[in-house]
Each structure stands twice: as C-alpha cells, then as structure tokens.
mmCIF file of C-alpha atoms in Angstrom:
data_model
loop_
_atom_site.group_PDB
_atom_site.id
_atom_site.type_symbol
_atom_site.label_atom_id
_atom_site.label_comp_id
_atom_site.label_asym_id
_atom_site.label_seq_id
_atom_site.Cartn_x
_atom_site.Cartn_y
_atom_site.Cartn_z
ATOM 1 C CA MET A 1 74.677 240.442 49.548
ATOM 2 C CA THR A 2 73.863 236.954 50.122
ATOM 3 C CA ILE A 3 70.369 235.036 50.287
ATOM 4 C CA ASN A 4 69.732 231.670 51.925
ATOM 5 C CA VAL A 5 67.889 229.647 48.870
ATOM 6 C CA ARG A 6 66.097 226.816 50.258
ATOM 7 C CA SER A 7 63.446 224.551 49.559
ATOM 8 C CA ASN A 8 59.701 225.983 49.990
ATOM 9 C CA GLN A 9 61.229 229.791 51.074
ATOM 10 C CA THR A 10 60.057 232.553 49.265
ATOM 11 C CA PRO A 11 61.063 235.534 51.908
ATOM 12 C CA GLY A 12 59.752 238.736 50.953
ATOM 13 C CA LEU A 13 57.240 238.130 48.114
ATOM 14 C CA THR A 14 53.695 238.695 48.180
ATOM 15 C CA ARG A 15 51.068 236.426 48.036
ATOM 16 C CA GLN A 16 50.215 237.695 43.951
ATOM 17 C CA ASP A 17 54.102 236.368 43.652
ATOM 18 C CA GLU A 18 53.648 233.127 44.439
ATOM 19 C CA ARG A 19 51.381 232.470 42.309
ATOM 20 C CA GLN A 20 52.747 233.540 39.832
ATOM 21 C CA LEU A 21 55.667 231.510 40.396
ATOM 22 C CA LEU A 22 53.524 228.645 40.527
ATOM 23 C CA GLY A 23 53.699 228.443 36.664
ATOM 24 C CA PRO A 24 56.222 226.636 34.520
ATOM 25 C CA ILE A 25 59.982 228.107 35.436
ATOM 26 C CA HIS A 26 61.228 230.183 32.604
ATOM 27 C CA VAL A 27 64.685 229.132 30.988
ATOM 28 C CA LEU A 28 67.001 231.654 29.035
ATOM 29 C CA CYS A 29 69.862 230.010 27.276
ATOM 30 C CA THR A 30 72.176 231.134 23.894
ATOM 31 C CA LEU A 31 73.923 229.754 21.574
ATOM 32 C CA ASN A 32 74.804 229.073 17.963
ATOM 33 C CA GLN A 33 73.825 225.298 16.524
ATOM 34 C CA ASN A 34 77.607 223.724 17.546
ATOM 35 C CA TYR A 35 76.151 224.121 20.958
ATOM 36 C CA LEU A 36 72.687 222.264 20.270
ATOM 37 C CA GLU A 37 74.103 219.266 21.553
ATOM 38 C CA HIS A 38 75.202 220.110 25.154
ATOM 39 C CA LEU A 39 71.560 222.056 25.563
ATOM 40 C CA GLU A 40 69.834 218.592 24.965
ATOM 41 C CA VAL A 41 72.512 217.245 28.024
ATOM 42 C CA LEU A 42 71.065 220.290 29.678
ATOM 43 C CA LEU A 43 67.105 219.601 28.973
ATOM 44 C CA VAL A 44 67.593 216.377 30.136
ATOM 45 C CA SER A 45 69.436 217.225 33.178
ATOM 46 C CA LEU A 46 66.272 219.350 34.276
ATOM 47 C CA TYR A 47 63.988 216.913 33.054
ATOM 48 C CA VAL A 48 65.285 214.288 34.978
ATOM 49 C CA ASN A 49 66.233 215.901 38.300
ATOM 50 C CA ASN A 50 62.837 218.389 38.298
ATOM 51 C CA PRO A 51 60.050 215.792 38.665
ATOM 52 C CA GLY A 52 56.586 216.849 37.431
ATOM 53 C CA GLU A 53 58.105 220.738 36.684
ATOM 54 C CA ARG A 54 56.996 222.679 33.503
ATOM 55 C CA PHE A 55 59.382 224.607 31.698
ATOM 56 C CA VAL A 56 59.574 226.766 29.061
ATOM 57 C CA ILE A 57 62.868 226.909 27.517
ATOM 58 C CA HIS A 58 63.897 230.797 25.584
ATOM 59 C CA LEU A 59 66.134 229.716 23.328
ATOM 60 C CA VAL A 60 68.064 232.442 21.482
ATOM 61 C CA HIS A 61 70.221 232.146 18.416
ATOM 62 C CA ARG A 62 71.047 233.798 15.289
ATOM 63 C CA GLU A 63 71.394 231.645 12.559
ATOM 64 C CA ILE A 64 70.223 227.909 13.660
ATOM 65 C CA PRO A 65 67.763 226.607 11.222
ATOM 66 C CA ASP A 66 63.714 226.553 11.739
ATOM 67 C CA ARG A 67 63.645 222.781 10.800
ATOM 68 C CA VAL A 68 66.214 222.027 13.343
ATOM 69 C CA LEU A 69 64.565 223.768 16.711
ATOM 70 C CA THR A 70 60.905 221.977 15.141
ATOM 71 C CA ASP A 71 63.140 218.634 15.776
ATOM 72 C CA LEU A 72 64.407 219.843 19.250
ATOM 73 C CA ALA A 73 60.680 221.375 20.498
ATOM 74 C CA CYS A 74 59.173 217.786 19.059
ATOM 75 C CA ARG A 75 61.848 215.716 21.475
ATOM 76 C CA VAL A 76 61.597 217.959 24.654
ATOM 77 C CA ARG A 77 57.658 218.440 24.594
ATOM 78 C CA PRO A 78 57.433 215.300 26.153
ATOM 79 C CA PHE A 79 59.321 216.141 29.010
ATOM 80 C CA GLY A 80 56.850 219.047 29.848
ATOM 81 C CA GLN A 81 59.096 221.606 28.248
ATOM 82 C CA GLU A 82 57.844 224.265 25.682
ATOM 83 C CA LEU A 83 60.628 225.640 23.459
ATOM 84 C CA ASP A 84 60.616 229.250 22.726
ATOM 85 C CA PRO A 85 62.806 230.055 19.491
ATOM 86 C CA ILE A 86 63.619 233.574 19.576
ATOM 87 C CA LYS A 87 66.055 234.884 16.754
ATOM 88 C CA ALA A 88 67.673 237.556 17.875
ATOM 89 C CA PRO A 89 66.649 241.249 15.717
ATOM 90 C CA GLU A 90 70.112 242.693 13.906
ATOM 91 C CA LYS A 91 68.495 246.106 14.025
ATOM 92 C CA LEU A 92 68.699 245.390 18.092
ATOM 93 C CA PHE A 93 72.401 244.740 17.665
ATOM 94 C CA ALA A 94 73.385 246.765 14.038
ATOM 95 C CA ASP A 95 75.404 249.690 16.700
ATOM 96 C CA ALA A 96 77.017 247.045 19.002
ATOM 97 C CA PRO A 97 80.489 246.797 19.046
ATOM 98 C CA VAL A 98 81.698 243.474 18.074
ATOM 99 C CA SER A 99 84.515 241.498 16.819
ATOM 100 C CA ASN A 100 86.454 238.175 17.293
ATOM 101 C CA ARG A 101 86.927 238.838 20.698
ATOM 102 C CA TYR A 102 83.211 240.153 21.290
ATOM 103 C CA PRO A 103 80.323 238.530 19.264
ATOM 104 C CA VAL A 104 77.316 239.460 19.376
ATOM 105 C CA GLU A 105 76.033 236.528 21.337
ATOM 106 C CA MET A 106 77.752 238.091 24.489
ATOM 107 C CA TYR A 107 75.186 240.882 24.777
ATOM 108 C CA PHE A 108 71.648 238.357 24.989
ATOM 109 C CA ARG A 109 71.557 237.787 28.102
ATOM 110 C CA LEU A 110 72.354 241.258 30.067
ATOM 111 C CA LEU A 111 69.847 242.701 26.863
ATOM 112 C CA ALA A 112 67.204 239.725 28.018
ATOM 113 C CA HIS A 113 64.384 242.052 28.728
ATOM 114 C CA GLN A 114 64.497 243.037 25.582
ATOM 115 C CA LEU A 115 64.749 240.127 23.465
ATOM 116 C CA LEU A 116 61.662 238.653 25.520
ATOM 117 C CA LYS A 117 59.327 241.153 25.398
ATOM 118 C CA ASP A 118 57.109 239.381 22.842
ATOM 119 C CA SER A 119 57.384 236.073 25.346
ATOM 120 C CA ALA A 120 54.986 235.360 27.899
ATOM 121 C CA ILE A 121 56.589 235.030 31.477
ATOM 122 C CA PRO A 122 53.987 236.434 33.739
ATOM 123 C CA ALA A 123 56.847 236.045 36.455
ATOM 124 C CA GLY A 124 58.437 238.334 34.812
ATOM 125 C CA ARG A 125 61.802 236.651 35.592
ATOM 126 C CA VAL A 126 64.086 233.850 33.769
ATOM 127 C CA ILE A 127 66.844 231.700 34.939
ATOM 128 C CA TYR A 128 69.714 232.121 32.519
ATOM 129 C CA LEU A 129 71.910 229.121 31.754
ATOM 130 C CA ASP A 130 74.992 228.547 30.285
ATOM 131 C CA PRO A 131 74.916 225.507 27.827
ATOM 132 C CA ASP A 132 78.178 223.720 29.616
ATOM 133 C CA THR A 133 76.214 223.026 33.198
ATOM 134 C CA LEU A 134 74.166 220.625 34.485
ATOM 135 C CA VAL A 135 71.330 220.304 36.783
ATOM 136 C CA ILE A 136 70.937 217.608 39.658
ATOM 137 C CA ASN A 137 68.472 218.604 42.210
ATOM 138 C CA PRO A 138 65.346 220.998 42.244
ATOM 139 C CA ILE A 139 65.628 224.423 40.349
ATOM 140 C CA ARG A 140 62.559 225.441 41.688
ATOM 141 C CA PRO A 141 64.348 227.596 44.923
ATOM 142 C CA LEU A 142 66.728 229.724 42.675
ATOM 143 C CA TRP A 143 63.030 230.124 40.565
ATOM 144 C CA GLU A 144 61.656 231.797 43.899
ATOM 145 C CA ALA A 145 64.307 233.318 45.491
ATOM 146 C CA ASN A 146 63.959 236.927 46.713
ATOM 147 C CA LEU A 147 66.113 239.236 44.357
ATOM 148 C CA GLN A 148 65.954 242.141 47.519
ATOM 149 C CA GLY A 149 64.986 244.493 44.707
ATOM 150 C CA ASN A 150 68.182 243.676 42.403
ATOM 151 C CA ILE A 151 68.294 243.062 38.992
ATOM 152 C CA PHE A 152 69.876 239.770 38.535
ATOM 153 C CA ALA A 153 71.160 236.849 41.069
ATOM 154 C CA ALA A 154 74.294 234.811 40.832
ATOM 155 C CA ALA A 155 77.083 233.167 42.328
ATOM 156 C CA ALA A 156 80.357 234.671 42.572
ATOM 157 C CA HIS A 157 83.455 232.338 42.075
ATOM 158 C CA ALA A 158 85.219 233.766 45.619
ATOM 159 C CA VAL A 159 86.908 229.940 47.062
ATOM 160 C CA SER A 160 89.228 230.174 44.157
ATOM 161 C CA SER A 161 91.523 232.963 44.787
ATOM 162 C CA ASP A 162 90.383 236.447 46.851
ATOM 163 C CA LEU A 163 93.819 237.599 44.866
ATOM 164 C CA THR A 164 92.082 237.246 41.679
ATOM 165 C CA GLU A 165 88.856 239.151 42.662
ATOM 166 C CA LYS A 166 90.965 242.094 43.995
ATOM 167 C CA VAL A 167 92.219 242.053 41.169
ATOM 168 C CA ASN A 168 88.567 241.955 39.180
ATOM 169 C CA ASN A 169 87.910 245.534 41.439
ATOM 170 C CA LEU A 170 90.964 247.154 40.529
ATOM 171 C CA ARG A 171 90.801 245.982 36.878
ATOM 172 C CA LEU A 172 86.586 247.243 36.979
ATOM 173 C CA ASN A 173 87.023 249.918 39.780
ATOM 174 C CA THR A 174 84.148 247.687 41.194
ATOM 175 C CA THR A 175 83.869 246.902 45.178
ATOM 176 C CA THR A 176 81.603 243.924 44.614
ATOM 177 C CA SER A 177 82.073 239.929 44.381
ATOM 178 C CA TYR A 178 82.801 239.405 41.384
ATOM 179 C CA PHE A 179 80.077 237.094 39.601
ATOM 180 C CA ASN A 180 79.689 234.296 37.381
ATOM 181 C CA SER A 181 77.211 235.530 34.891
ATOM 182 C CA GLY A 182 77.110 231.688 33.615
ATOM 183 C CA VAL A 183 74.152 231.254 35.536
ATOM 184 C CA LEU A 184 71.544 234.304 36.563
ATOM 185 C CA LEU A 185 68.446 234.608 38.138
ATOM 186 C CA ILE A 186 66.887 238.077 36.226
ATOM 187 C CA ASP A 187 63.881 240.544 36.688
ATOM 188 C CA LEU A 188 62.744 241.241 33.388
ATOM 189 C CA ALA A 189 61.024 244.602 34.926
ATOM 190 C CA ARG A 190 63.517 246.280 36.748
ATOM 191 C CA ALA A 191 65.916 245.127 34.034
ATOM 192 C CA GLU A 192 63.729 246.627 31.363
ATOM 193 C CA GLN A 193 63.761 249.980 33.580
ATOM 194 C CA GLU A 194 67.293 249.905 34.747
ATOM 195 C CA ILE A 195 69.266 248.658 32.037
ATOM 196 C CA SER A 196 70.385 250.790 28.631
ATOM 197 C CA ARG A 197 71.728 249.117 25.325
ATOM 198 C CA LYS A 198 73.486 252.417 24.797
ATOM 199 C CA ASP A 199 74.870 251.935 28.363
ATOM 200 C CA VAL A 200 76.343 248.377 27.980
ATOM 201 C CA PHE A 201 77.937 249.267 23.871
ATOM 202 C CA ASP A 202 79.759 252.353 25.219
ATOM 203 C CA TYR A 203 80.897 250.644 28.244
ATOM 204 C CA VAL A 204 82.465 247.681 25.962
ATOM 205 C CA ARG A 205 83.210 250.588 23.437
ATOM 206 C CA ASN A 206 85.258 253.092 26.389
ATOM 207 C CA HIS A 207 86.534 249.927 28.019
ATOM 208 C CA SER A 208 87.958 247.455 25.814
ATOM 209 C CA ASP A 209 91.298 247.698 26.983
ATOM 210 C CA VAL A 210 90.031 245.878 30.186
ATOM 211 C CA LEU A 211 88.119 243.463 29.023
ATOM 212 C CA ILE A 212 88.812 239.857 29.777
ATOM 213 C CA LEU A 213 85.502 237.995 30.065
ATOM 214 C CA PRO A 214 83.279 240.736 28.343
ATOM 215 C CA ASP A 215 80.205 239.783 28.689
ATOM 216 C CA GLN A 216 80.458 238.517 32.382
ATOM 217 C CA ASP A 217 82.956 241.403 33.284
ATOM 218 C CA VAL A 218 80.204 244.531 31.881
ATOM 219 C CA LEU A 219 77.765 242.318 34.156
ATOM 220 C CA ASN A 220 80.282 242.852 37.021
ATOM 221 C CA ALA A 221 81.252 246.679 36.361
ATOM 222 C CA LEU A 222 78.123 247.991 35.217
ATOM 223 C CA PHE A 223 75.435 245.951 37.445
ATOM 224 C CA GLY A 224 77.935 244.430 40.144
ATOM 225 C CA ASP A 225 75.841 246.192 43.348
ATOM 226 C CA ARG A 226 72.469 245.535 41.808
ATOM 227 C CA THR A 227 73.169 242.048 42.193
ATOM 228 C CA THR A 228 72.333 239.726 44.630
ATOM 229 C CA GLU A 229 74.792 237.009 45.584
ATOM 230 C CA ILE A 230 73.853 233.141 46.461
ATOM 231 C CA PRO A 231 76.201 230.442 47.085
ATOM 232 C CA GLU A 232 78.288 229.373 44.502
ATOM 233 C CA LEU A 233 78.462 225.537 46.176
ATOM 234 C CA ILE A 234 75.325 225.161 45.187
ATOM 235 C CA TRP A 235 74.003 227.334 42.399
ATOM 236 C CA ASN A 236 77.532 227.641 40.279
ATOM 237 C CA TYR A 237 79.592 224.937 41.231
ATOM 238 C CA ASP A 238 82.971 225.319 39.001
ATOM 239 C CA ALA A 239 83.807 222.275 38.692
ATOM 240 C CA ARG A 240 87.298 222.714 38.076
ATOM 241 C CA LEU A 241 87.211 223.726 42.009
ATOM 242 C CA PHE A 242 86.629 220.496 43.472
ATOM 243 C CA ARG A 243 89.310 220.738 45.980
ATOM 244 C CA ALA A 244 89.289 223.912 46.820
ATOM 245 C CA TYR A 245 85.136 223.593 47.749
ATOM 246 C CA GLU A 246 86.097 220.638 49.852
ATOM 247 C CA ALA A 247 89.076 222.308 51.540
ATOM 248 C CA SER A 248 87.117 225.566 52.547
ATOM 249 C CA THR A 249 84.792 223.566 54.035
ATOM 250 C CA PHE A 250 87.127 220.990 55.832
ATOM 251 C CA GLY A 251 85.717 217.700 53.532
ATOM 252 C CA GLU A 252 82.680 218.582 54.319
ATOM 253 C CA ALA A 253 81.770 219.263 50.629
ATOM 254 C CA ASP A 254 82.971 216.033 48.961
ATOM 255 C CA GLU A 255 81.195 214.246 46.348
ATOM 256 C CA ALA A 256 78.317 213.053 48.296
ATOM 257 C CA TRP A 257 77.813 216.100 49.465
ATOM 258 C CA VAL A 258 77.549 217.928 45.870
ATOM 259 C CA MET A 259 75.287 214.854 44.446
ATOM 260 C CA ASP A 260 72.576 215.335 47.633
ATOM 261 C CA HIS A 261 72.909 219.803 47.696
ATOM 262 C CA THR A 262 74.366 221.396 44.396
ATOM 263 C CA VAL A 263 72.009 222.000 42.442
ATOM 264 C CA ILE A 264 73.848 223.313 39.163
ATOM 265 C CA LEU A 265 76.907 222.137 37.899
ATOM 266 C CA HIS A 266 78.920 224.504 35.521
ATOM 267 C CA PHE A 267 81.979 222.938 33.451
ATOM 268 C CA CYS A 268 83.863 226.123 33.222
ATOM 269 C CA GLY A 269 86.482 226.955 31.409
ATOM 270 C CA ARG A 270 88.089 225.572 28.133
ATOM 271 C CA ALA A 271 88.530 221.728 28.848
ATOM 272 C CA LYS A 272 85.086 220.627 28.603
ATOM 273 C CA PRO A 273 83.672 217.035 29.776
ATOM 274 C CA TRP A 274 82.267 215.683 26.270
ATOM 275 C CA LYS A 275 85.691 215.933 25.136
ATOM 276 C CA SER A 276 88.720 213.407 25.586
ATOM 277 C CA ARG A 277 90.698 213.635 28.832
ATOM 278 C CA TYR A 278 88.673 215.430 30.566
ATOM 279 C CA PRO A 279 90.947 216.822 33.764
ATOM 280 C CA PHE A 280 88.694 217.701 36.688
ATOM 281 C CA ARG A 281 85.913 216.203 38.565
ATOM 282 C CA PHE A 282 82.429 215.503 37.565
ATOM 283 C CA GLY A 283 83.402 214.876 33.644
ATOM 284 C CA THR A 284 82.131 211.117 34.445
ATOM 285 C CA LEU A 285 78.854 212.113 35.183
ATOM 286 C CA TYR A 286 78.645 214.324 32.037
ATOM 287 C CA ARG A 287 79.180 211.978 30.060
ATOM 288 C CA HIS A 288 76.447 209.619 31.808
ATOM 289 C CA TYR A 289 73.765 212.491 31.475
ATOM 290 C CA MET A 290 75.272 212.232 27.246
ATOM 291 C CA SER A 291 74.181 208.614 27.005
ATOM 292 C CA LEU A 292 70.920 209.242 28.800
ATOM 293 C CA THR A 293 70.085 212.345 26.637
ATOM 294 C CA ARG A 294 70.863 209.631 23.600
ATOM 295 C CA ARG A 295 68.510 207.027 24.917
ATOM 296 C CA LEU A 296 65.800 209.658 25.411
ATOM 297 C CA LEU A 297 66.083 211.522 22.211
ATOM 298 C CA GLY A 298 66.315 208.360 20.448
ATOM 299 C CA ARG A 299 69.782 208.943 19.228
ATOM 300 C CA ALA A 300 71.800 205.696 18.774
#
C-alpha cells in the first residue's frame, strides 16, 4: 500500500481528526547518552526547517542522568520543543529476551503505546525518528498522513535490490515490502489494541536464528501487513543509495531535487557522517548541521 503524502492533504480524516492534528507534532526518539549529541543535531534540523511548528519530543531511555535531560530541555525550549523524558520501566521488559545482539532498546519503538501511556498525546499518534536522521523540509505532511486503518506508516528501501526484498520475504515468511524501522508514524490507539508485548517477545525467542536486524525484522514479520507504505525518497531517504535513487528516476532525483523534496535523510548503516572519511552523499550537509547545532546551543 502506498499513499501520497503531500502538504495540506489529509485524505480520509474527519474534522475532529484534523483539529487534533493542528496541535504540536509529537516525536519519539529512543537512545542512550552516547547518542545525545546526534539527537541535538536532529532537533536543530527540525527547528530550522519547520518554522512556527511546536514539537513534543518524547525521549525514551534507560539511564540518562536527570541533570543532562534538564539541561537539554532548557536548551531546546526556545526552539518550540518540549522535552518529555521517559525512563523505560524495567518491569515492562523483565521477561524480554535480551543479549548483546538484542538490547532492550530494540523493543522501545514497537511498544511505544505502553511507554507513552502517561504522556498527553491528543492526536493519538507519534512520529518515531532514529537519531541518525536529519529533517530538511517540513514534516507536518507525515504527521497528517492517512494511516488507512493501519498501525504504522513506513518506507521500504526497495530501490536497493529486488533480490534483497525476496530474501527477506522468504526469511521472515512475509509477502509485503520490507520496511525500514528508522522512521515510523505510529497510531498509538491501534497499537494498544493489536500489539501484544508477549507476542513480540515470543517471536524473538522462537525466531532468533533468522533475525538479522532484530527490531526491523520483528516489525516486518508481525506487522508488515499492518503498515502503510510511504515514499522512501521523501520520508526515509537512505543516504547510501544516492546513485540508485538517481538512476531509478532517470536522473531526476539529483542533489537539488533532494534538497527541495526529501524531508528525512537517514544515515543508515555503520558509516556515519559525524565520523571521519564518511564515504556517502550528504555528509557535508550533516556536518553543516553539526556546526549549526554548536552555534545555536552555545557549544564551542
């Protein structure tokens, strides 16, 4: 299922839905203290490219000190961003299968409906963003997108290889696109109704031999058919795939097109743009936002 997510379009939404969506945009991030610097870059990109918008940033963590979170909250408040730090309750994950390969954080986005129960989210939805993303154009059209009755909206990096998708379908016994879990729109009410913590944990226990990217694999295996597909070039642009995107669009999706149309750049994989010798496109753009973050947040 593919939907056309364009500015000012909210197909299928009632007037009550639309009124709810006019409030602040709620964003979910899950990370540890090592990734806070990169979260700051993401938040600055949200601020710069969404003028006039208000955001509530729900930050789920296990052990970030309160003083660090208080400092971050004070520094992003002038950006129209309210920080909602949430310490993941240990009892919620006491029976979760965890290991070096399966850290407890992998469950946070799939169980967002439970982690956000005490957070006031009138619209009943949240946008999950990996901290290795940049938002370079207005994000509200995703916030207002019609989920078509599904739990999630996500993009599939299908341009990379049809063979890879077929292998993933065979490996996970699925028939849908293989969705990337780094950018998600989540209907929290439907997740509450349809996602069982026990089912998620049992799936990991019973299929550990086939899981490669655990949280992403679980999303696809259990909820691929409850996910609405959104265009990857707009909402989850894999920075490693610039040449593939350009070729698949016969040259249309060049760098200028990306700057005008792409909303979320995702720096997938082990190579990261904040490290030296980053080999893919848009590393310079990311470093520009790093410099901008240092200036705006008063970091020398």
